[in-house]
XYZ file of C-alpha atoms in Angstrom:
673
model
C -32.635 46.627 -88.707
C -34.858 44.812 -91.140
C -35.251 41.070 -90.552
C -33.318 41.485 -87.248
C -34.523 38.894 -84.687
C -35.766 40.244 -81.388
C -33.488 39.808 -78.371
C -34.244 37.018 -75.904
C -36.205 37.834 -72.768
C -34.256 39.060 -69.751
C -32.387 36.288 -68.001
C -32.181 34.049 -71.060
C -29.101 33.222 -73.062
C -28.852 31.717 -76.504
C -26.057 29.167 -76.461
C -23.885 29.119 -79.584
C -24.486 26.229 -81.889
C -21.909 23.492 -81.976
C -20.898 21.103 -84.667
C -22.531 17.760 -84.871
C -19.517 16.224 -83.258
C -19.792 18.597 -80.325
C -22.771 16.835 -78.863
C -24.978 19.958 -78.395
C -28.341 19.275 -76.824
C -29.932 22.388 -78.335
C -31.381 22.562 -81.918
C -30.085 25.244 -84.284
C -32.127 28.509 -84.423
C -34.901 28.831 -87.046
C -34.038 30.420 -90.411
C -33.743 34.165 -90.174
C -32.676 34.152 -86.496
C -29.193 35.024 -85.330
C -27.568 33.958 -82.083
C -26.963 36.852 -79.723
C -23.742 36.742 -77.744
C -24.136 35.216 -74.278
C -24.171 37.539 -71.322
C -22.464 36.721 -68.039
C -24.479 36.027 -64.905
C -23.870 38.158 -61.825
C -22.570 35.751 -59.166
C -24.109 37.801 -56.343
C -27.653 37.974 -57.773
C -27.713 34.923 -60.013
C -29.170 37.280 -62.631
C -27.753 39.008 -65.797
C -25.981 42.291 -65.200
C -28.285 45.099 -64.298
C -31.185 42.811 -63.357
C -32.222 43.045 -59.670
C -31.901 39.890 -57.568
C -35.040 37.949 -56.915
C -35.820 38.109 -53.191
C -39.182 36.859 -51.984
C -38.485 38.163 -48.478
C -38.447 34.695 -46.949
C -35.817 34.210 -44.169
C -33.176 31.727 -45.201
C -33.758 32.071 -48.966
C -30.587 31.157 -50.903
C -30.232 33.276 -54.050
C -27.834 30.805 -55.588
C -29.854 27.621 -55.054
C -33.294 29.125 -54.827
C -33.977 27.065 -51.676
C -35.015 28.216 -48.232
C -32.599 27.235 -45.404
C -34.215 27.569 -42.008
C -31.936 28.594 -39.072
C -32.320 25.222 -37.337
C -31.516 23.113 -40.385
C -27.786 22.907 -39.700
C -28.369 21.960 -36.094
C -30.868 19.340 -37.213
C -28.430 18.017 -39.827
C -25.674 17.726 -37.209
C -27.970 16.071 -34.662
C -29.421 13.691 -37.198
C -25.953 12.819 -38.458
C -24.719 12.249 -34.901
C -27.575 9.905 -34.033
C -27.308 7.998 -37.300
C -23.497 7.861 -36.952
C -23.485 5.877 -33.709
C -21.840 2.486 -34.343
C -24.333 -0.345 -34.895
C -27.144 1.464 -33.025
C -27.288 4.540 -35.312
C -29.974 3.486 -37.823
C -32.112 2.023 -35.073
C -31.768 5.180 -32.980
C -32.787 7.308 -35.981
C -35.940 5.213 -36.508
C -36.634 5.252 -32.772
C -36.388 9.047 -32.637
C -38.803 9.386 -35.600
C -41.221 6.926 -34.002
C -41.248 8.829 -30.693
C -41.719 12.167 -32.479
C -44.548 10.723 -34.602
C -46.255 9.364 -31.505
C -46.104 12.766 -29.840
C -47.405 14.590 -32.964
C -50.196 12.150 -33.860
C -52.901 13.675 -31.564
C -52.411 17.065 -33.212
C -52.240 15.993 -36.871
C -54.728 14.725 -39.477
C -52.262 12.138 -40.843
C -51.770 8.577 -39.720
C -48.941 7.545 -37.418
C -47.025 5.803 -40.251
C -47.399 8.798 -42.550
C -46.085 11.118 -39.867
C -43.151 8.830 -39.118
C -42.269 8.527 -42.813
C -42.580 12.276 -43.211
C -40.207 12.880 -40.337
C -37.659 10.384 -41.675
C -37.912 12.029 -45.095
C -37.462 15.497 -43.553
C -34.396 14.289 -41.636
C -32.855 12.866 -44.812
C -33.703 16.065 -46.703
C -32.084 18.306 -44.077
C -28.958 16.150 -44.025
C -28.855 16.112 -47.833
C -29.093 19.927 -47.911
C -26.267 20.226 -45.339
C -23.961 17.344 -46.238
C -20.847 18.655 -44.520
C -22.648 19.455 -41.295
C -24.334 16.049 -41.355
C -20.984 14.342 -41.985
C -19.413 16.226 -39.069
C -22.282 15.093 -36.854
C -21.850 11.517 -38.051
C -18.177 11.562 -37.144
C -18.927 13.046 -33.730
C -21.655 10.494 -33.108
C -19.388 7.627 -34.164
C -16.573 8.724 -31.863
C -18.748 9.645 -28.888
C -20.757 6.473 -29.315
C -17.603 4.376 -29.060
C -15.997 6.295 -26.185
C -18.130 4.770 -23.385
C -17.322 1.258 -24.566
C -13.602 2.036 -24.765
C -13.637 3.612 -21.296
C -15.497 0.625 -19.878
C -13.200 -1.982 -21.410
C -9.957 -0.323 -22.644
C -8.111 -3.643 -22.798
C -10.679 -5.095 -25.206
C -10.237 -2.127 -27.561
C -6.426 -2.155 -27.390
C -6.250 1.004 -25.260
C -5.049 -0.625 -22.042
C -1.590 -1.100 -20.554
C -0.612 -4.426 -22.137
C 2.207 -4.773 -24.656
C 1.748 -3.096 -28.049
C 1.382 -6.445 -29.836
C -1.306 -7.608 -27.416
C -3.163 -4.299 -27.778
C -2.977 -4.477 -31.567
C -4.451 -7.977 -31.552
C -7.227 -6.981 -29.143
C -7.993 -3.774 -31.060
C -8.097 -5.649 -34.348
C -10.465 -8.304 -33.034
C -12.858 -5.809 -31.418
C -12.679 -3.425 -34.385
C -13.527 -6.245 -36.789
C -16.501 -7.302 -34.700
C -17.908 -3.754 -34.489
C -17.142 -2.919 -38.107
C -18.797 -6.074 -39.394
C -21.869 -5.645 -37.197
C -22.284 -1.981 -38.152
C -21.961 -2.759 -41.863
C -24.523 -5.545 -41.565
C -27.013 -3.322 -39.752
C -26.719 -0.562 -42.356
C -26.228 -2.414 -45.646
C -27.099 -6.051 -45.042
C -25.018 -9.198 -44.959
C -23.264 -8.435 -48.229
C -21.425 -5.520 -46.601
C -20.223 -7.505 -43.583
C -16.869 -8.679 -45.099
C -15.918 -5.123 -45.981
C -16.851 -3.968 -42.491
C -14.803 -6.751 -40.930
C -11.779 -5.836 -43.024
C -11.886 -2.095 -42.365
C -12.773 -2.491 -38.696
C -10.102 -5.092 -38.044
C -7.383 -3.237 -39.939
C -7.978 0.140 -38.356
C -8.538 -1.398 -34.920
C -5.136 -3.077 -35.137
C -3.309 0.027 -36.369
C -4.773 2.531 -33.933
C -3.007 1.257 -30.741
C 0.358 2.152 -32.272
C -0.902 5.575 -33.323
C -2.506 6.027 -29.913
C 0.750 5.186 -28.173
C 2.635 7.856 -30.134
C -0.085 10.455 -29.651
C -0.413 9.500 -25.984
C 3.275 10.081 -25.363
C 3.074 13.490 -26.931
C -0.067 14.448 -25.019
C 1.432 13.093 -21.791
C 4.620 15.116 -22.294
C 2.608 18.283 -22.957
C 0.443 17.633 -19.909
C 3.515 17.120 -17.735
C 5.087 20.342 -18.948
C 2.078 22.662 -19.229
C -0.723 21.039 -17.218
C 0.475 22.315 -13.850
C 3.554 23.600 -12.038
C 6.484 23.144 -14.406
C 9.325 20.772 -13.541
C 12.814 20.919 -14.983
C 14.516 18.307 -17.115
C 16.681 17.328 -14.151
C 13.609 16.824 -11.980
C 11.997 14.668 -14.657
C 15.124 12.466 -14.919
C 15.358 12.244 -11.148
C 11.681 11.305 -10.895
C 11.981 8.592 -13.545
C 14.954 7.000 -11.793
C 13.254 7.181 -8.389
C 10.126 5.576 -9.825
C 12.175 2.798 -11.456
C 13.833 2.160 -8.059
C 10.415 2.065 -6.302
C 11.580 4.976 -4.168
C 9.291 7.726 -5.398
C 6.538 7.193 -2.829
C 8.619 6.724 0.329
C 11.879 8.528 -0.363
C 11.847 10.858 2.718
C 11.298 8.116 5.341
C 13.890 5.883 3.667
C 16.415 8.698 3.769
C 15.660 9.276 7.430
C 16.129 5.560 8.144
C 19.615 5.703 6.606
C 20.676 8.581 8.822
C 21.804 12.144 8.313
C 24.616 11.170 5.918
C 22.294 9.392 3.487
C 21.843 10.779 -0.030
C 19.122 10.234 -2.595
C 21.496 8.218 -4.766
C 21.658 5.526 -2.022
C 18.062 4.453 -2.640
C 18.409 2.390 -5.813
C 20.542 1.304 -8.765
C 18.993 3.722 -11.269
C 19.724 6.708 -9.039
C 23.244 5.365 -8.472
C 23.827 5.023 -12.209
C 22.717 8.606 -12.724
C 25.252 9.717 -10.126
C 27.895 7.537 -11.777
C 27.233 9.191 -15.138
C 27.613 12.635 -13.569
C 30.793 11.546 -11.786
C 32.289 10.675 -15.181
C 31.199 13.896 -16.928
C 33.368 16.993 -16.463
C 31.592 19.966 -14.974
C 30.143 21.277 -11.762
C 27.833 18.265 -11.468
C 30.863 15.967 -11.394
C 32.457 18.025 -8.636
C 29.288 17.976 -6.540
C 28.858 14.186 -6.739
C 32.515 13.323 -6.203
C 32.943 15.748 -3.323
C 29.862 14.413 -1.540
C 31.014 10.796 -1.912
C 34.600 11.571 -0.839
C 33.527 13.535 2.234
C 31.187 10.791 3.384
C 33.745 8.026 2.818
C 36.403 9.930 4.750
C 34.202 10.070 7.846
C 33.096 6.406 7.680
C 35.495 5.045 10.331
C 34.600 7.776 12.794
C 30.865 7.217 12.221
C 31.173 3.477 12.815
C 33.259 3.934 15.967
C 30.887 6.546 17.337
C 27.820 4.458 16.563
C 29.204 1.316 18.182
C 30.452 3.293 21.148
C 27.025 4.846 21.596
C 25.342 1.443 21.631
C 27.963 -0.743 23.361
C 30.142 1.625 25.317
C 33.919 1.877 24.971
C 35.883 -1.213 24.009
C 38.501 -2.483 26.487
C 41.651 -4.372 25.583
C 41.197 -8.061 26.560
C 44.753 -8.446 27.843
C 44.246 -5.590 30.250
C 41.048 -7.166 31.564
C 42.798 -10.523 31.945
C 45.610 -8.861 33.866
C 43.099 -7.273 36.224
C 41.535 -10.699 36.858
C 44.961 -12.234 37.512
C 45.832 -9.416 39.873
C 42.631 -10.056 41.795
C 43.537 -13.732 42.038
C 46.982 -12.870 43.345
C 45.370 -10.584 45.844
C 43.802 -13.640 47.463
C 47.233 -14.802 48.696
C 46.849 -13.320 52.198
C 43.457 -14.977 52.524
C 45.001 -18.353 51.722
C 47.841 -17.737 54.224
C 45.324 -16.926 56.913
C 43.414 -20.106 56.200
C 46.550 -22.265 56.416
C 47.415 -20.925 59.868
C 44.769 -23.218 61.314
C 45.488 -26.127 58.974
C 45.936 -29.745 60.039
C 47.995 -32.522 58.449
C 46.532 -34.035 55.333
C 46.042 -37.700 54.525
C 47.295 -38.080 50.953
C 47.253 -41.887 50.947
C 43.811 -42.340 49.329
C 44.834 -39.873 46.645
C 48.144 -41.681 46.054
C 46.440 -45.066 45.870
C 44.029 -43.771 43.265
C 46.864 -42.349 41.175
C 48.821 -45.612 41.384
C 45.782 -47.522 40.165
C 45.272 -45.170 37.200
C 48.976 -45.359 36.339
C 48.640 -49.131 35.957
C 45.504 -48.839 33.826
C 46.253 -45.804 31.613
C 48.767 -45.374 28.829
C 50.347 -42.529 26.951
C 49.934 -38.902 28.048
C 47.313 -39.848 30.625
C 49.675 -42.392 32.298
C 52.564 -39.933 32.334
C 50.331 -37.196 33.803
C 49.095 -39.301 36.741
C 52.632 -40.584 37.437
C 53.888 -36.987 37.544
C 51.161 -35.955 40.000
C 51.843 -39.055 42.133
C 55.462 -38.004 42.617
C 54.346 -34.533 43.701
C 52.606 -36.006 46.750
C 55.889 -37.304 48.205
C 58.365 -35.467 50.335
C 60.933 -34.194 47.880
C 63.674 -36.763 47.287
C 61.817 -39.566 49.063
C 59.037 -42.063 48.456
C 57.201 -40.944 51.587
C 53.881 -39.078 51.307
C 54.090 -35.496 52.553
C 51.445 -34.670 55.253
C 51.964 -30.899 54.823
C 48.728 -29.250 53.526
C 50.837 -26.712 51.619
C 52.315 -29.581 49.546
C 48.845 -30.777 48.650
C 47.768 -27.213 47.865
C 50.716 -26.685 45.528
C 50.014 -30.051 43.888
C 46.505 -28.805 43.122
C 47.915 -25.612 41.598
C 50.319 -27.696 39.477
C 47.389 -29.797 38.210
C 45.649 -26.550 37.142
C 48.744 -25.601 35.179
C 48.974 -29.028 33.545
C 45.311 -28.930 32.502
C 45.696 -25.516 30.904
C 45.983 -26.226 27.174
C 45.752 -29.996 27.539
C 44.030 -31.750 24.635
C 44.194 -35.422 25.649
C 40.761 -36.395 26.909
C 41.892 -39.309 29.109
C 44.515 -37.159 30.805
C 41.957 -34.384 31.405
C 39.490 -36.787 33.018
C 42.164 -38.344 35.228
C 43.491 -34.997 36.439
C 40.000 -33.568 36.977
C 39.083 -36.518 39.213
C 42.370 -36.168 41.127
C 41.853 -32.434 41.630
C 38.382 -32.964 43.039
C 39.796 -35.542 45.461
C 42.506 -33.069 46.563
C 39.855 -30.331 47.038
C 37.898 -32.513 49.432
C 41.005 -33.285 51.481
C 42.064 -29.659 51.650
C 38.589 -28.537 52.713
C 38.796 -31.111 55.539
C 42.296 -30.156 56.647
C 42.253 -26.367 56.069
C 39.202 -24.566 57.557
C 38.152 -21.523 55.480
C 39.903 -22.547 52.264
C 36.580 -23.390 50.651
C 35.445 -19.755 50.780
C 38.738 -18.475 49.388
C 38.629 -21.124 46.644
C 35.152 -19.954 45.694
C 36.397 -16.395 45.201
C 39.367 -17.665 43.170
C 37.100 -19.877 41.051
C 34.806 -16.931 40.332
C 37.740 -14.974 38.963
C 38.822 -17.991 36.900
C 35.312 -18.256 35.455
C 35.435 -14.586 34.516
C 38.709 -15.096 32.695
C 37.244 -18.039 30.772
C 34.165 -15.942 29.917
C 36.393 -13.163 28.578
C 37.983 -15.628 26.158
C 34.600 -17.155 25.273
C 33.139 -13.751 24.467
C 35.841 -13.184 21.876
C 34.642 -16.349 20.115
C 30.947 -15.451 20.240
C 30.805 -14.008 16.720
C 33.082 -16.575 15.088
C 31.864 -18.702 12.219
C 34.107 -21.717 12.866
C 33.584 -24.876 14.872
C 34.482 -23.158 18.135
C 31.673 -20.583 17.772
C 28.704 -21.205 20.052
C 25.239 -21.615 18.653
C 22.798 -18.870 19.699
C 21.026 -21.265 22.086
C 24.332 -22.398 23.569
C 25.487 -18.835 24.119
C 22.203 -17.909 25.775
C 22.556 -20.917 28.093
C 26.130 -19.906 28.971
C 24.945 -16.394 29.824
C 22.084 -17.665 31.971
C 24.202 -20.256 33.807
C 27.158 -17.920 34.091
C 25.104 -15.423 36.077
C 24.468 -18.018 38.811
C 26.968 -17.984 41.727
C 29.116 -21.075 42.196
C 30.221 -22.726 45.430
C 29.966 -20.482 48.475
C 29.712 -17.276 46.429
C 26.741 -15.015 46.993
C 25.049 -12.790 44.425
C 25.206 -12.945 40.611
C 28.455 -13.764 38.890
C 30.334 -11.351 36.629
C 30.593 -14.019 33.899
C 27.938 -12.335 31.608
C 29.814 -9.031 31.936
C 33.075 -10.690 30.853
C 31.285 -12.351 27.910
C 30.047 -8.941 26.749
C 33.464 -7.382 27.246
C 35.053 -10.121 25.184
C 32.488 -9.744 22.370
C 32.826 -5.947 22.443
C 36.605 -6.260 22.184
C 36.242 -8.650 19.225
C 33.911 -6.214 17.428
C 36.476 -3.491 17.994
C 39.181 -5.753 16.548
C 37.082 -6.502 13.461
C 36.404 -2.789 12.924
C 40.077 -1.941 13.312
C 41.268 -4.591 10.852
C 38.539 -3.875 8.258
C 38.155 -0.122 8.584
C 38.594 0.450 4.856
C 36.352 -2.439 3.808
C 32.861 -1.725 5.057
C 31.427 -4.609 3.083
C 33.734 -7.093 4.832
C 33.062 -5.404 8.177
C 29.323 -5.789 7.788
C 29.707 -9.409 6.707
C 31.979 -10.328 9.622
C 29.832 -8.740 12.322
C 26.401 -9.453 10.875
C 27.327 -12.843 9.453
C 25.674 -14.638 6.588
C 22.565 -15.801 8.430
C 20.711 -14.825 11.617
C 23.106 -16.406 14.127
C 25.177 -13.298 14.779
C 22.090 -11.139 15.155
C 20.701 -13.619 17.697
C 24.016 -13.863 19.523
C 24.322 -10.074 19.676
C 20.779 -9.921 21.029
C 21.703 -12.448 23.756
C 24.778 -10.447 24.745
C 23.543 -6.851 24.428
C 19.749 -6.993 24.072
C 17.547 -7.073 20.965
C 17.295 -3.295 20.586
C 21.048 -2.730 20.681
C 21.625 -5.698 18.368
C 19.213 -4.268 15.787
C 20.845 -0.849 15.981
C 24.347 -2.337 15.636
C 23.284 -4.244 12.521
C 21.569 -1.102 11.194
C 24.799 0.885 11.582
C 26.752 -1.711 9.614
C 24.021 -2.169 6.985
C 23.876 1.595 6.510
C 27.620 1.837 6.028
C 27.561 -1.046 3.566
C 24.886 0.788 1.572
C 27.097 3.869 1.530
C 30.067 1.751 0.437
C 28.031 0.127 -2.350
C 26.955 3.552 -3.595
C 30.534 4.792 -3.523
C 31.715 1.768 -5.484
C 28.981 2.019 -8.128
C 29.305 5.779 -8.587
C 33.098 5.854 -8.776
C 33.713 2.470 -10.422
C 35.216 3.011 -13.880
C 34.236 6.673 -13.695
C 37.868 7.680 -13.335
C 38.674 6.271 -16.773
C 35.608 7.839 -18.357
C 36.252 11.162 -16.637
C 39.889 11.147 -17.729
C 38.887 10.479 -21.343
C 36.317 13.280 -21.278
C 38.828 15.695 -19.721
C 41.382 14.817 -22.391
C 38.839 15.689 -25.053
C 38.325 19.061 -23.392
C 42.019 19.977 -23.213
C 43.353 18.284 -26.353
C 44.060 20.472 -29.429
C 40.953 20.582 -31.568
C 41.280 19.251 -35.115
C 38.554 19.896 -37.584
C 37.440 21.862 -40.604
C 38.737 25.224 -41.799
C 36.640 27.201 -39.297
C 34.478 30.301 -39.643
C 37.225 32.783 -40.529
C 38.776 30.576 -43.237
C 35.354 29.889 -44.730
C 34.627 33.626 -44.854
C 37.944 34.438 -46.473
C 37.311 31.732 -49.060
C 33.938 33.377 -49.802
C 31.978 30.351 -48.545
C 29.450 32.533 -46.763
C 26.858 29.782 -46.473
C 29.312 27.619 -44.560
C 30.250 30.606 -42.429
C 26.639 31.296 -41.482
C 25.908 27.638 -40.797
C 29.005 27.263 -38.620
C 28.131 30.404 -36.702
C 24.569 29.237 -36.030
C 25.810 25.777 -35.047
C 28.244 27.241 -32.564
C 25.635 29.555 -31.058
C 23.012 26.815 -30.752
C 25.564 24.239 -29.608
C 26.895 26.607 -26.968
C 23.396 27.277 -25.655
C 22.607 23.578 -25.518
C 25.870 22.824 -23.739
C 25.200 25.528 -21.165
C 21.676 24.220 -20.589
C 22.960 20.665 -20.230
C 25.613 21.739 -17.722
C 22.991 23.584 -15.681
C 20.719 20.527 -15.790
C 23.601 18.271 -14.702
C 24.344 20.575 -11.773
C 20.703 20.522 -10.662
C 20.526 16.731 -10.985
C 23.750 16.368 -8.982
C 22.277 18.437 -6.150
C 19.138 16.295 -6.157
C 21.149 13.068 -6.057
C 23.389 14.252 -3.213
C 20.619 15.819 -1.158
C 20.118 14.470 2.357
C 17.321 16.846 3.326
C 14.129 14.728 3.364
C 11.720 17.660 3.487
C 13.165 19.251 0.339
C 13.196 15.904 -1.457
C 9.573 15.335 -0.452
C 8.528 18.635 -2.035
C 10.411 17.833 -5.241
C 8.899 14.380 -5.469
C 5.379 15.753 -4.968
C 5.874 18.036 -7.983
C 7.365 15.249 -10.075
C 4.629 12.771 -9.154
C 1.903 15.322 -9.914
C 3.424 15.913 -13.352
C 3.736 12.179 -13.952
C 0.108 11.626 -12.983
C -0.996 14.389 -15.337
C 1.026 12.861 -18.135
C -0.130 9.309 -17.469
C -3.805 10.266 -17.285
C -3.642 12.465 -20.371
C -1.763 9.823 -22.341
C -4.308 7.145 -21.407
C -7.240 9.395 -22.362
C -5.552 10.167 -25.669
C -5.084 6.447 -26.383
C -8.738 5.781 -25.573
C -9.916 8.620 -27.835
C -7.696 7.453 -30.700
C -9.034 3.929 -30.346
C -12.610 5.263 -30.341
C -11.851 7.067 -33.586
C -10.853 3.775 -35.181
C -14.474 2.602 -34.963
C -15.726 5.729 -36.711
C -12.900 5.622 -39.253
C -13.860 2.081 -40.239
C -17.454 3.194 -40.785
C -16.434 6.242 -42.813
C -14.339 4.081 -45.169
C -17.516 2.331 -46.360
C -20.508 3.631 -48.292
C -23.059 2.903 -45.593
C -26.202 4.974 -45.999
C -28.760 4.859 -43.223
C -32.054 3.174 -43.882
């Protein structure tokens, strides 16, 4: 066509002219030229359609940008970004790396050391500028990894320790502000320090809370999937055992409590778990209640068997006293034989002494000596009786008068008179001294039997441990003409054993009171039991009673108020259910959305209820177990899961806190120098 302008060269476009208000940067075409319509550029070749792509054959050439990207550029960008991204030290480390590289290259180059170093720094900045995302990823990695060693070395300072959340937030904020301000100052000068302080302090204070949440999640995942899986019941059991400080030594503590011990006996948290199960209808409730009831029912038999094993059978004190009295009566023929060779007695000195005391004494003491004085006379006369049998019977009467006497003056007067009569009888009746010694030994045994029954008392009549030990030691020594050890210690033990049996019989259904009465409030009863039966037996007796008190405490805690709660829960199960219209009514009323929702709720709710019942049953079996080996295996699994969770949670908190340092740096425009 005539006057038709030639087309533009290949690859060129003539932009349409715009109005003056359009702000076009291109001048209008010369007169006679027309603007050809623009042609689209092929996005794959960066050329007009039909024009081959320019490809110089250089590896790494980018058709879009026209630049050459070498294979190692991305790695260099990441490494350079990582080094430069290290908190505070990054810019210095970048310069140090360039200086070392320049020093190594200087012998092989024609440039000066400074030129080489500047060239390397420029190349590093160019590579990072060409690969901004890779360089940014490296910077983040360098910032986090650069902070991790410091956080690991001093987690408390960074707010990643085990203190309270408030304390960790304060520590994290202070450390974050210090690092953020220092890093900003190193990179951008003093003017950037306030911004660095603000971002570092704010993020450092916030991250402990985030770390705690993330740590819990990581710990839970590590517990569940980081090793052998444990059930929900095992996790609950392990938490309660740890809270009761029983997780590490549960098997030996169960063994120490005997073969009727159960895991729930080892602490209040385990007991409360059992109490909750005892109040919740289901198989778990039956397991816990049945175990408690069976153990309580056998308590009396266990106590009796344990005490019998340690102390032997208990004898009735009255029967023992009757045996002693029978033995005393059996000495009658020996006394008769002794009196066959008796001589007349001289009761005058005794009578004179009684007359003198009658003048001096008053009250019960005066009446007692006057009564004894009359006994010395021939019946119905004022004449002293020389018959040794009269004096012997007078002595027996004095023994009867002294029995139960409380007046001290009367006791002293009669004791002195009896001793005076003894001396006269020993002079007048050959052999009576030996028979008296045998009778006195039996009398001492009877007194010891009564004393033994007072050994564990807490009143004024109870002996102190030292006093009881002295009585045992002295009681074993023979008195008078007796040979060999006395049976007084035996009677003391029999009396104490009978008293323990009485306490058990009268407090069989109150093991707490039984333990308190036998063991006492302090150490006196333990010491007195050791004096009577030996230290080993005393310790085992106390252990039996302590063990039964522990069982009684568990029974009380588990069953206390659980009847009311269990009754209320059972009533909910059996009471007529009142509620909405139900699935069928909703369907008939064409409310299909409600019908579907109700159906899903019932299916899911039923599955959850079944799972909860199964978990309760498993927990009940764990709490009532008395097999130490099985418990030990369970606790090993639980502790391993807890350790995995604790370690993972702590590492997660430390990593989150390390990220706070990098996050503070990323919030600022901090180019490296």
